[in-house]
Coordinates of C-alpha atoms and ligand atoms in Angstrom, one line a residue:
M126 CA 0.0 0.0 0.0
H127 CA 1.5 3.3 -1.1
D128 CA 1.2 6.5 0.9
L129 CA -0.3 8.4 -2.0
V130 CA -1.3 7.5 -5.5
I131 CA -2.2 10.0 -8.2
R132 CA -4.4 7.9 -10.5
N133 CA -5.0 8.0 -14.2
G134 CA -3.4 11.3 -15.0
L135 CA -1.9 12.5 -18.2
L136 CA 1.8 12.3 -17.2
V137 CA 4.1 15.0 -18.5
D138 CA 7.1 13.8 -16.7
G139 CA 9.6 16.6 -17.1
T140 CA 12.0 14.8 -19.4
G141 CA 10.5 16.2 -22.6
T142 CA 8.9 12.9 -23.7
P143 CA 5.3 13.1 -24.9
P144 CA 2.5 12.8 -22.4
R145 CA 1.1 9.3 -21.6
E146 CA -1.6 8.2 -19.3
G147 CA -0.6 6.6 -16.0
D148 CA -0.3 6.7 -12.2
V149 CA 2.3 8.1 -9.8
A150 CA 2.9 6.3 -6.6
I151 CA 4.5 8.1 -3.6
D152 CA 6.0 6.7 -0.4
G153 CA 7.4 9.1 2.1
E154 CA 8.9 12.0 0.3
R155 CA 9.8 10.1 -2.9
I156 CA 8.1 8.8 -6.0
T157 CA 8.3 5.0 -5.9
A158 CA 6.4 3.9 -9.0
V159 CA 5.2 5.4 -12.2
G160 CA 3.1 3.6 -14.8
D161 CA -0.1 1.6 -15.1
G162 CA -1.8 0.1 -12.1
V163 CA 0.8 0.9 -9.5
G164 CA -1.2 -0.6 -6.6
A165 CA -3.4 1.0 -4.1
G166 CA -2.6 4.0 -2.0
R167 CA -3.8 4.9 1.5
R168 CA -4.8 8.1 -0.2
E169 CA -5.6 8.5 -3.9
L170 CA -6.1 11.6 -6.0
D171 CA -8.2 11.0 -9.1
A172 CA -6.4 12.8 -12.0
R173 CA -8.4 11.5 -14.9
G174 CA -8.4 14.2 -17.6
K175 CA -5.8 16.2 -15.7
V176 CA -2.2 16.9 -16.4
V177 CA 0.3 15.5 -13.9
A178 CA 3.7 17.1 -13.9
P179 CA 6.6 17.7 -11.6
G180 CA 6.5 20.7 -9.3
W181 CA 7.9 23.8 -10.9
V182 CA 11.5 24.8 -10.1
D183 CA 11.7 28.6 -10.3
I184 CA 15.4 29.6 -10.3
H185 CA 15.0 33.4 -10.4
T186 CA 13.4 34.8 -7.3
H187 CA 14.1 37.4 -4.6
Y188 CA 12.5 35.9 -1.5
D189 CA 15.6 36.4 0.6
G190 CA 13.8 38.5 3.2
Q191 CA 10.3 37.0 2.8
V192 CA 11.5 33.4 3.5
T193 CA 12.5 34.5 7.0
W194 CA 8.9 35.3 7.9
D195 CA 6.5 33.8 5.3
P196 CA 6.1 30.0 5.4
Y197 CA 4.0 30.2 2.2
V198 CA 6.4 32.1 0.0
T199 CA 3.5 33.5 -2.1
P200 CA 2.8 34.2 -4.8
S201 CA 5.1 31.5 -6.2
S202 CA 3.5 28.7 -4.2
W203 CA 0.1 29.6 -5.6
H204 CA 1.5 28.8 -9.0
G205 CA 2.6 25.2 -8.5
V206 CA 6.2 26.2 -7.6
T207 CA 7.8 23.6 -5.2
T208 CA 11.3 24.9 -5.3
V209 CA 12.6 28.5 -5.6
V210 CA 16.2 29.7 -5.9
M211 CA 16.7 33.2 -4.4
G212 CA 19.8 35.4 -3.9
N213 CA 19.8 36.5 -7.6
C214 CA 21.2 39.6 -9.1
G215 CA 23.8 40.3 -6.4
V216 CA 21.4 41.3 -3.7
G217 CA 20.5 39.6 -0.5
F218 CA 20.9 39.8 3.3
A219 CA 24.1 38.0 4.1
P220 CA 26.8 38.3 5.0
A221 CA 25.6 41.3 7.0
R222 CA 27.5 43.3 9.6
P223 CA 25.2 44.7 12.2
D224 CA 25.8 48.3 11.1
R225 CA 24.9 47.4 7.4
H226 CA 21.3 46.1 8.0
Q227 CA 19.6 49.3 6.9
W228 CA 22.0 49.6 4.0
L229 CA 21.2 46.1 2.8
I230 CA 17.5 46.8 3.0
G231 CA 18.0 50.0 1.0
L232 CA 19.9 48.0 -1.6
M233 CA 17.1 45.5 -2.0
E234 CA 14.4 48.2 -1.9
G235 CA 16.2 50.1 -4.6
V236 CA 17.0 47.2 -6.9
E237 CA 14.0 44.9 -6.4
D238 CA 11.4 47.4 -5.2
I239 CA 10.5 45.5 -2.1
P240 CA 9.2 47.9 0.6
G241 CA 12.0 48.8 3.0
S242 CA 9.6 49.2 5.9
A243 CA 8.4 45.6 5.3
L244 CA 11.9 44.2 5.2
A245 CA 12.9 46.2 8.3
E246 CA 9.9 44.9 10.3
G247 CA 10.0 41.4 8.9
I248 CA 13.7 40.5 9.0
K249 CA 15.1 39.5 12.5
W250 CA 18.8 39.5 11.6
N251 CA 19.8 36.6 13.7
W252 CA 22.8 36.0 11.5
Q253 CA 25.9 37.7 10.3
S254 CA 27.8 35.2 8.1
F255 CA 26.2 33.5 5.1
P256 CA 26.2 30.0 6.7
E257 CA 24.4 31.6 9.7
Y258 CA 21.8 33.0 7.3
L259 CA 21.3 29.5 5.8
D260 CA 20.8 28.2 9.3
A261 CA 18.2 30.8 10.0
V262 CA 16.3 30.1 6.7
E263 CA 16.5 26.4 7.5
R264 CA 14.8 26.8 10.9
L265 CA 11.5 28.1 9.5
P266 CA 9.2 25.4 8.1
R267 CA 7.6 26.3 4.8
V268 CA 5.5 25.0 2.0
L269 CA 8.3 24.7 -0.6
D270 CA 12.0 24.1 -0.9
V271 CA 14.4 27.1 -1.0
G272 CA 17.9 27.4 -2.4
A273 CA 20.1 30.4 -1.8
Q274 CA 22.9 32.1 -3.7
V275 CA 25.7 34.3 -2.2
P276 CA 25.1 37.8 -3.4
H277 CA 28.0 39.9 -4.6
G278 CA 26.6 43.2 -3.4
A279 CA 26.4 42.0 0.3
V280 CA 29.8 40.3 0.1
R281 CA 31.6 43.3 -1.4
A282 CA 30.2 45.7 1.2
Y283 CA 31.0 43.2 4.0
V284 CA 34.7 42.8 2.9
M285 CA 35.4 46.3 1.5
G286 CA 33.1 48.5 3.5
E287 CA 32.4 51.9 1.9
R288 CA 34.9 51.2 -0.8
G289 CA 32.9 48.2 -1.8
A290 CA 29.6 49.8 -1.5
R291 CA 30.8 52.7 -3.6
N292 CA 32.0 50.4 -6.4
E293 CA 35.7 51.2 -6.0
P294 CA 38.1 48.6 -7.6
A295 CA 38.9 45.6 -5.5
T296 CA 42.5 44.8 -4.5
A297 CA 44.0 41.3 -4.7
D298 CA 43.4 41.0 -0.9
D299 CA 39.8 42.1 -1.3
I300 CA 39.2 39.5 -4.0
A301 CA 40.8 36.8 -1.8
A302 CA 38.6 37.8 1.1
M303 CA 35.5 37.8 -1.0
A304 CA 36.4 34.4 -2.5
A305 CA 36.8 33.0 1.1
I306 CA 33.3 34.2 2.0
V307 CA 31.8 32.7 -1.1
R308 CA 33.7 29.5 -0.4
D309 CA 32.2 29.3 3.0
G310 CA 28.7 30.1 1.7
V311 CA 28.7 27.5 -1.1
G312 CA 30.5 25.1 1.2
A313 CA 27.6 25.4 3.6
G314 CA 25.0 24.8 0.9
A315 CA 24.5 27.9 -1.2
L316 CA 23.7 27.0 -4.8
G317 CA 25.9 29.6 -6.4
F318 CA 27.1 33.2 -6.5
S319 CA 25.2 36.1 -8.1
S320 CA 26.2 39.5 -9.3
S321 CA 24.5 42.6 -10.9
R322 CA 26.2 44.3 -13.8
T323 CA 23.3 46.5 -15.0
L324 CA 22.9 50.2 -14.5
L325 CA 19.2 49.6 -14.0
H326 CA 19.8 48.0 -10.6
R327 CA 20.4 50.8 -8.1
A328 CA 20.2 51.0 -4.3
I329 CA 17.6 53.4 -2.8
D330 CA 20.4 56.1 -2.7
G331 CA 21.0 55.8 -6.4
E332 CA 24.3 53.9 -6.2
C333 CA 24.7 50.9 -8.5
V334 CA 24.8 47.5 -6.8
P335 CA 28.3 46.8 -5.4
G336 CA 30.1 44.7 -8.0
T337 CA 28.4 46.3 -11.0
F338 CA 31.7 47.5 -12.4
A339 CA 33.8 44.7 -11.0
A340 CA 36.7 43.9 -13.4
A341 CA 37.1 40.5 -14.9
D342 CA 39.9 39.6 -12.3
E343 CA 37.3 40.1 -9.5
M344 CA 34.6 38.1 -11.2
I345 CA 37.0 35.3 -12.1
G346 CA 38.8 35.5 -8.8
I347 CA 35.6 34.9 -6.9
G348 CA 34.0 32.6 -9.5
R349 CA 37.0 30.2 -9.3
V350 CA 35.7 29.1 -5.9
L351 CA 32.9 27.3 -7.7
G352 CA 35.4 25.4 -9.7
E353 CA 37.4 24.4 -6.6
L354 CA 34.3 23.1 -5.0
G355 CA 33.0 21.6 -8.2
R356 CA 29.5 23.0 -7.6
G357 CA 27.3 26.1 -7.9
V358 CA 26.2 28.5 -10.6
L359 CA 27.3 32.0 -11.3
E360 CA 24.2 34.2 -12.0
V361 CA 24.6 37.6 -13.6
A362 CA 22.2 40.3 -14.5
S363 CA 24.3 42.3 -17.0
D364 CA 23.5 45.0 -19.5
L365 CA 25.9 43.2 -21.8
M366 CA 27.0 46.6 -23.1
P367 CA 29.5 46.2 -24.6
E368 CA 28.7 42.5 -24.8
D369 CA 32.0 41.0 -26.0
P370 CA 34.1 41.6 -22.9
E371 CA 31.2 40.4 -20.7
L372 CA 30.7 37.2 -22.7
S373 CA 34.4 36.7 -22.8
W374 CA 35.1 36.6 -19.0
M375 CA 31.9 34.5 -18.6
E376 CA 33.1 32.0 -21.0
T377 CA 36.6 32.0 -19.6
L378 CA 35.2 31.4 -16.1
S379 CA 32.9 28.6 -17.2
R380 CA 35.6 26.9 -19.2
E381 CA 38.1 27.2 -16.4
T382 CA 35.7 26.0 -13.6
G383 CA 33.4 23.7 -15.5
R384 CA 30.5 25.6 -13.8
P385 CA 27.6 27.3 -15.6
V386 CA 27.2 31.0 -15.9
T387 CA 23.7 32.1 -16.4
F388 CA 22.9 35.6 -17.6
A389 CA 19.7 37.5 -18.4
C390 CA 18.9 37.3 -22.1
L391 CA 16.1 39.7 -23.1
Q392 CA 15.2 41.6 -26.2
N393 CA 15.6 45.3 -25.8
D394 CA 14.3 48.0 -28.2
A395 CA 17.7 49.8 -28.5
D396 CA 19.3 46.7 -30.0
P397 CA 16.4 44.3 -30.9
E398 CA 18.7 41.6 -32.4
Q399 CA 21.2 41.4 -29.6
W400 CA 19.5 38.4 -28.1
R401 CA 20.3 36.4 -31.2
R402 CA 24.0 37.2 -30.7
L403 CA 23.7 36.1 -27.1
L404 CA 22.2 32.8 -28.0
A405 CA 24.9 32.3 -30.7
A406 CA 27.6 33.2 -28.1
A407 CA 26.2 30.5 -25.8
D408 CA 26.4 28.0 -28.7
A409 CA 30.0 29.1 -29.6
A410 CA 31.1 28.8 -25.9
A411 CA 29.6 25.3 -25.7
A412 CA 31.5 24.3 -28.8
R413 CA 34.7 25.4 -27.0
G414 CA 33.9 23.6 -23.7
G415 CA 32.1 26.4 -21.9
W416 CA 28.7 26.5 -20.3
L417 CA 26.7 29.7 -20.7
A418 CA 23.0 29.5 -20.0
P419 CA 21.1 32.4 -21.4
Q420 CA 18.3 33.0 -18.9
I421 CA 15.1 33.9 -20.7
A422 CA 11.6 35.1 -19.8
A423 CA 8.5 33.4 -21.0
R424 CA 6.8 36.8 -21.6
P425 CA 7.9 40.4 -21.7
T426 CA 9.3 42.1 -18.6
S427 CA 6.5 44.6 -18.2
M428 CA 5.6 47.5 -16.0
L429 CA 2.0 47.5 -14.8
M430 CA 0.8 51.0 -14.5
G431 CA -2.3 52.2 -12.8
L432 CA -3.7 53.9 -9.8
Q433 CA -2.7 51.0 -7.6
S434 CA 0.9 50.7 -8.8
A435 CA 3.9 52.8 -8.3
L436 CA 4.2 54.2 -11.8
H437 CA 1.9 55.5 -14.5
P438 CA 2.0 58.2 -17.2
F439 CA 0.5 60.8 -14.8
A440 CA 2.4 59.8 -11.7
L441 CA 4.4 63.0 -11.6
H442 CA 1.5 65.4 -12.4
A443 CA 0.8 67.9 -9.5
G444 CA -2.9 67.1 -9.7
V445 CA -2.2 63.4 -9.1
H446 CA 0.4 63.9 -6.5
A447 CA -1.9 66.1 -4.4
V448 CA -4.4 63.3 -3.8
A449 CA -1.9 60.4 -3.7
H450 CA -2.6 59.8 0.0
L451 CA -6.3 59.2 -0.5
P452 CA -7.8 55.7 -0.7
L453 CA -8.3 54.3 -4.2
A454 CA -12.1 54.8 -4.3
E455 CA -11.7 58.5 -3.4
R456 CA -9.0 59.1 -5.9
V457 CA -11.1 57.4 -8.6
A458 CA -14.0 59.7 -7.8
H459 CA -11.7 62.7 -7.9
F460 CA -10.1 61.8 -11.2
R461 CA -13.5 61.3 -12.8
N462 CA -14.4 64.9 -12.2
P463 CA -14.3 66.4 -15.7
E464 CA -12.5 69.6 -14.4
V465 CA -9.8 67.5 -12.6
R466 CA -9.4 65.3 -15.7
A467 CA -9.0 68.3 -18.0
A468 CA -6.5 70.0 -15.7
I469 CA -4.4 66.8 -15.4
L470 CA -4.4 66.2 -19.1
A471 CA -3.4 69.8 -19.8
E472 CA -0.4 69.7 -17.4
Q473 CA 2.9 69.2 -19.2
I474 CA 5.7 67.6 -17.3
E475 CA 9.4 67.1 -17.8
A476 CA 10.4 63.4 -17.7
P477 CA 12.9 63.1 -14.8
N478 CA 14.9 60.2 -16.3
A479 CA 15.4 58.3 -19.5
L480 CA 13.0 55.5 -18.6
F481 CA 10.2 57.8 -17.9
A482 CA 10.9 59.7 -21.1
Y483 CA 10.8 56.4 -23.0
L484 CA 7.5 55.6 -21.4
L485 CA 6.0 58.9 -22.4
R486 CA 6.8 58.5 -26.0
S487 CA 5.8 54.8 -26.3
W488 CA 2.1 55.0 -26.6
H489 CA 2.4 52.4 -29.4
K490 CA 3.5 49.8 -26.8
L491 CA 1.2 50.7 -23.9
F492 CA -1.9 48.5 -23.7
A493 CA -4.9 47.8 -21.4
L494 CA -3.8 44.6 -19.7
G495 CA -7.4 43.5 -19.4
D496 CA -9.0 40.7 -17.3
P497 CA -8.1 38.0 -18.1
P498 CA -4.8 39.6 -18.8
D499 CA -3.5 39.6 -22.4
Y500 CA 0.3 39.8 -22.6
E501 CA 0.5 39.5 -26.4
P502 CA -1.9 42.2 -27.6
G503 CA -1.9 43.2 -31.3
P504 CA -0.7 46.6 -32.4
E505 CA -4.2 47.8 -33.0
R506 CA -4.9 47.6 -29.3
S507 CA -2.2 50.0 -28.2
V508 CA -3.1 53.3 -26.5
G509 CA -1.5 55.0 -29.5
A510 CA -3.6 53.1 -32.0
I511 CA -6.9 53.7 -30.1
A512 CA -6.1 57.4 -29.9
A513 CA -5.4 57.6 -33.7
R514 CA -8.6 55.7 -34.5
E515 CA -10.8 57.8 -32.2
G516 CA -9.1 61.1 -32.9
R517 CA -8.2 61.6 -29.3
S518 CA -4.9 62.2 -27.5
P519 CA -3.1 59.1 -26.2
E520 CA -2.9 60.7 -22.8
S521 CA -6.7 60.9 -22.6
V522 CA -7.0 57.2 -23.7
A523 CA -4.5 56.1 -21.1
Y524 CA -6.2 58.2 -18.4
D525 CA -9.6 56.7 -19.0
L526 CA -8.3 53.2 -19.3
M527 CA -6.7 53.5 -15.8
L528 CA -10.0 54.5 -14.3
E529 CA -11.8 51.4 -15.6
N530 CA -12.8 48.7 -13.1
E531 CA -13.0 51.3 -10.3
G532 CA -9.3 52.2 -10.8
R533 CA -8.1 48.6 -10.6
S534 CA -7.2 48.3 -14.3
F535 CA -3.6 48.2 -15.3
L536 CA -1.9 49.5 -18.4
Y537 CA 0.7 47.0 -19.7
F538 CA 4.0 48.4 -20.8
P539 CA 6.2 45.5 -22.1
F540 CA 9.6 47.2 -22.1
L541 CA 11.6 44.1 -22.9
N542 CA 10.9 41.2 -25.2
Y543 CA 8.3 43.1 -27.2
S544 CA 10.2 45.0 -29.8
G545 CA 8.4 43.2 -32.7
G546 CA 5.0 43.6 -31.1
D547 CA 4.6 39.9 -30.6
F548 CA 6.2 36.9 -29.0
D549 CA 8.1 35.5 -32.0
A550 CA 11.5 36.4 -30.5
I551 CA 10.5 34.7 -27.2
H552 CA 9.3 31.6 -29.2
T553 CA 12.8 31.4 -30.8
M554 CA 14.4 31.7 -27.4
L555 CA 12.2 29.1 -25.9
E556 CA 13.3 26.7 -28.6
H557 CA 17.0 27.2 -28.0
P558 CA 18.6 24.2 -26.4
L559 CA 20.8 26.1 -24.0
A560 CA 18.2 28.7 -22.9
I561 CA 16.9 28.4 -19.3
V562 CA 13.5 29.9 -18.3
G563 CA 13.8 32.3 -15.4
L564 CA 13.5 35.9 -14.6
S565 CA 10.1 35.6 -12.9
D566 CA 11.5 37.7 -10.0
G567 CA 9.1 36.2 -7.5
G568 CA 8.9 38.3 -4.3
A569 CA 10.3 41.4 -6.0
H570 CA 9.3 44.5 -7.9
C571 CA 6.2 44.8 -5.7
G572 CA 5.1 48.1 -7.0
V573 CA 5.1 47.8 -10.7
I574 CA 6.2 44.4 -12.1
C575 CA 4.3 41.1 -11.5
D576 CA 5.8 38.1 -13.3
A577 CA 5.9 35.4 -10.6
S578 CA 2.9 33.8 -12.4
T579 CA 5.3 32.9 -15.3
P580 CA 5.2 29.1 -14.5
T581 CA 1.4 29.1 -14.9
Y582 CA 1.6 31.3 -17.9
L583 CA 3.9 29.0 -19.7
L584 CA 1.1 26.5 -19.8
T585 CA -1.9 28.8 -20.4
H586 CA -0.3 30.8 -23.1
W587 CA 2.5 28.8 -24.7
V588 CA 0.7 25.4 -24.6
R589 CA -3.0 26.4 -24.9
D590 CA -4.0 30.0 -25.7
R591 CA -1.5 31.6 -28.1
R592 CA -3.2 32.8 -31.3
R593 CA -0.7 35.2 -32.8
G594 CA 2.0 32.6 -33.6
A595 CA 3.1 29.1 -32.9
R596 CA 2.5 27.4 -29.6
L597 CA 4.8 24.8 -27.9
P598 CA 4.2 21.2 -27.0
I599 CA 3.3 20.7 -23.4
E600 CA 6.2 18.3 -22.8
Q601 CA 8.7 21.0 -23.9
V602 CA 7.1 23.7 -21.7
V603 CA 7.0 21.4 -18.7
A604 CA 10.7 20.3 -19.1
H605 CA 11.7 23.9 -19.3
Q606 CA 10.6 24.7 -15.8
T607 CA 11.3 21.3 -14.1
R608 CA 14.2 19.2 -15.2
A609 CA 16.0 22.0 -17.1
T610 CA 16.0 24.5 -14.2
A611 CA 16.6 21.9 -11.6
R612 CA 19.6 20.5 -13.5
L613 CA 21.2 23.9 -14.0
Y614 CA 21.4 24.2 -10.2
G615 CA 22.5 20.6 -9.6
L616 CA 19.1 19.6 -8.1
D617 CA 19.0 16.2 -9.8
D618 CA 16.6 14.9 -7.2
R619 CA 13.6 16.7 -8.6
G620 CA 11.9 17.9 -11.8
V621 CA 11.2 14.4 -13.2
L622 CA 8.3 12.0 -12.5
A623 CA 10.3 8.8 -12.0
P624 CA 11.0 6.4 -9.1
G625 CA 13.6 7.8 -6.8
Y626 CA 12.8 11.5 -7.4
L627 CA 11.3 13.8 -4.9
A628 CA 7.5 13.6 -4.9
D629 CA 7.0 17.2 -6.0
V630 CA 3.9 17.0 -8.3
N631 CA 1.3 19.3 -9.7
V632 CA -2.2 18.0 -10.7
I633 CA -3.4 20.5 -13.2
D634 CA -6.8 21.0 -14.8
L635 CA -5.4 22.5 -18.0
D636 CA -8.9 23.5 -19.4
R637 CA -9.5 25.6 -16.3
L638 CA -5.9 26.8 -15.7
A639 CA -5.8 30.6 -15.6
I640 CA -4.0 33.5 -14.1
A641 CA -6.1 36.3 -12.6
A642 CA -5.6 40.0 -13.2
P643 CA -2.9 41.5 -11.1
E644 CA -4.0 43.1 -7.8
M645 CA -2.3 45.2 -5.2
I646 CA -2.5 43.7 -1.7
Y647 CA -1.1 45.1 1.6
D648 CA -0.1 42.0 3.5
L649 CA 3.7 42.4 3.8
P650 CA 5.0 43.3 7.3
A651 CA 4.2 46.9 8.2
Q652 CA 1.2 46.7 5.7
G653 CA 3.7 46.7 2.9
R654 CA 2.2 46.6 -0.6
R655 CA 2.8 44.1 -3.3
L656 CA 1.4 43.2 -6.7
V657 CA 0.3 39.6 -7.0
Q658 CA -1.6 37.4 -9.3
R659 CA -3.6 34.4 -8.3
A660 CA -4.0 31.1 -10.2
R661 CA -6.9 28.8 -10.9
G662 CA -6.8 25.3 -12.1
Y663 CA -4.1 23.7 -9.9
D664 CA -6.2 20.8 -8.5
A665 CA -3.3 19.8 -6.2
T666 CA 0.3 20.5 -5.5
V667 CA 2.3 17.9 -3.7
K668 CA 5.7 18.7 -2.1
S669 CA 8.0 15.9 -0.9
G670 CA 5.0 13.6 -0.7
A671 CA 2.7 16.0 1.2
V672 CA -0.3 17.7 -0.4
T673 CA 0.4 21.4 0.2
Y674 CA -2.5 22.9 -1.9
E675 CA -5.8 21.5 -3.0
H676 CA -8.0 23.5 -5.3
G677 CA -6.1 26.6 -4.5
E678 CA -6.4 26.2 -0.7
A679 CA -3.3 25.6 1.4
T680 CA -3.7 22.4 3.4
G681 CA -1.3 23.6 6.2
A682 CA 1.4 21.0 5.4
L683 CA 4.8 22.6 5.4
P684 CA 7.2 20.0 4.1
G685 CA 9.6 22.4 2.4
R686 CA 13.2 22.7 3.4
L687 CA 16.4 24.6 2.7
V688 CA 18.2 22.8 -0.1
R689 CA 21.9 22.6 0.7
G690 CA 24.1 22.1 -2.4
P691 CA 23.6 19.7 -5.3
Q692 CA 21.2 16.8 -4.8
T693 CA 20.9 13.3 -6.4
A694 CA 17.9 11.1 -7.0
A695 CA 17.6 8.2 -4.6
Ligands
LIG50 ZN1 16.6 39.4 -10.4

């Protein structure tokens, strides 16, 4: 008698092989049999007509603070995610000298837009070193497994103090000291080392993340530790401008250490073909014995703009600022007043930065997101196109769209991965054998970006709903966010439905599967705000043999653990 049997499902097993009907038997925390008629279970889940797949492994999240207070690690766990990797992009909360707590919070708040007041109230700081942080994370039971990476920003400030925080060059001694900290962290179970090399990532005081300008000797000097230990991933968020020197040290490092380097690969409007060169560079590096894993997104990185979010085209208007403190319903009533509307639309403002200027001249790529949300709208649906058709100003169209649904509607501004106005570039990236799906940024960008629903979206859009181009077979999409992501991080105990693997399983009603419109909720510590999206259609999520969610409701089971280092199937 098995502990649990998932009966008669359509098995999409994570390996990329086509679906087949069958059962999954689970004993303890592992899968013990897969196939036809596996014998009875003390508990059985009827999965007839449902997709049965491994739990999702989301490798790009920023739950470093949240995991210390939230056992449910939402919104990711609502979306069938059973393993998250955090500590991406060079930011995190260890190592941490006591006098740097507020600074580390400001770094995370600036880079990842997580409310600093929430972090300050939520984090207890019962650690200083990275291994102590891992111990603290391990002590809290939670619904899913968590893997951590050692963040360059924290390490640099810890070792170099203000010199490090202010991005001064590292000496040989600095590099040796940073490498020692990374060695201790990875030795204690961190899954890698991460760094930010983009001008977009700035602390709350405007300073770039420590390490942004680190020279190749610093990156390679620290990254060598992964080779010595024979484990771990180097994750980089880089502008890749210029790209050749960046790709060069990444390839050198991966060839020398045998360890993968994963870097964000997204289409940008300034150079809309660069992603093709990045994929080609990964192929070329592989041919020379390197291992570059372009990390791609399943949909555009987008800003959601509206009266609930932190940014919209009128956010800087005096007439908007004056009532910013009012509850949403009162602001909506105020903005509907024709005189107020006319005054705000008449007010000209100076864009304070390049990003805002880009937004204000990009009406052709600003859309009503809608409910259910549409992330691949046609050009005829842009604010600019509506304005031209109706003989109105784009500003007035945007203004009125934001007031729909009692001010809860969002405008969708896909600022990366949408240069062509459709997902054909993303489709090509998803077909690339070395590309890894990530960049969901779970737990981060609480005010304006909301992509933690990516795992669900891969199925709803890429498998089922896409109309403006080719879809993808379900086995490919499932493999992308199970075995592929798990393998990159050495988690060979999960991501596949086969005997010996961890019993991390989703039972999915693919016909019903849906992601809801984004909403702003205020449930972080200190009533901090965050954009979230809920999911429908996950009949059950099983983590390490325990049913954690059933029909969208948490069961209370908290079987998740800290993952320390690479894992193997039993
Ligand atoms: Zn990130």
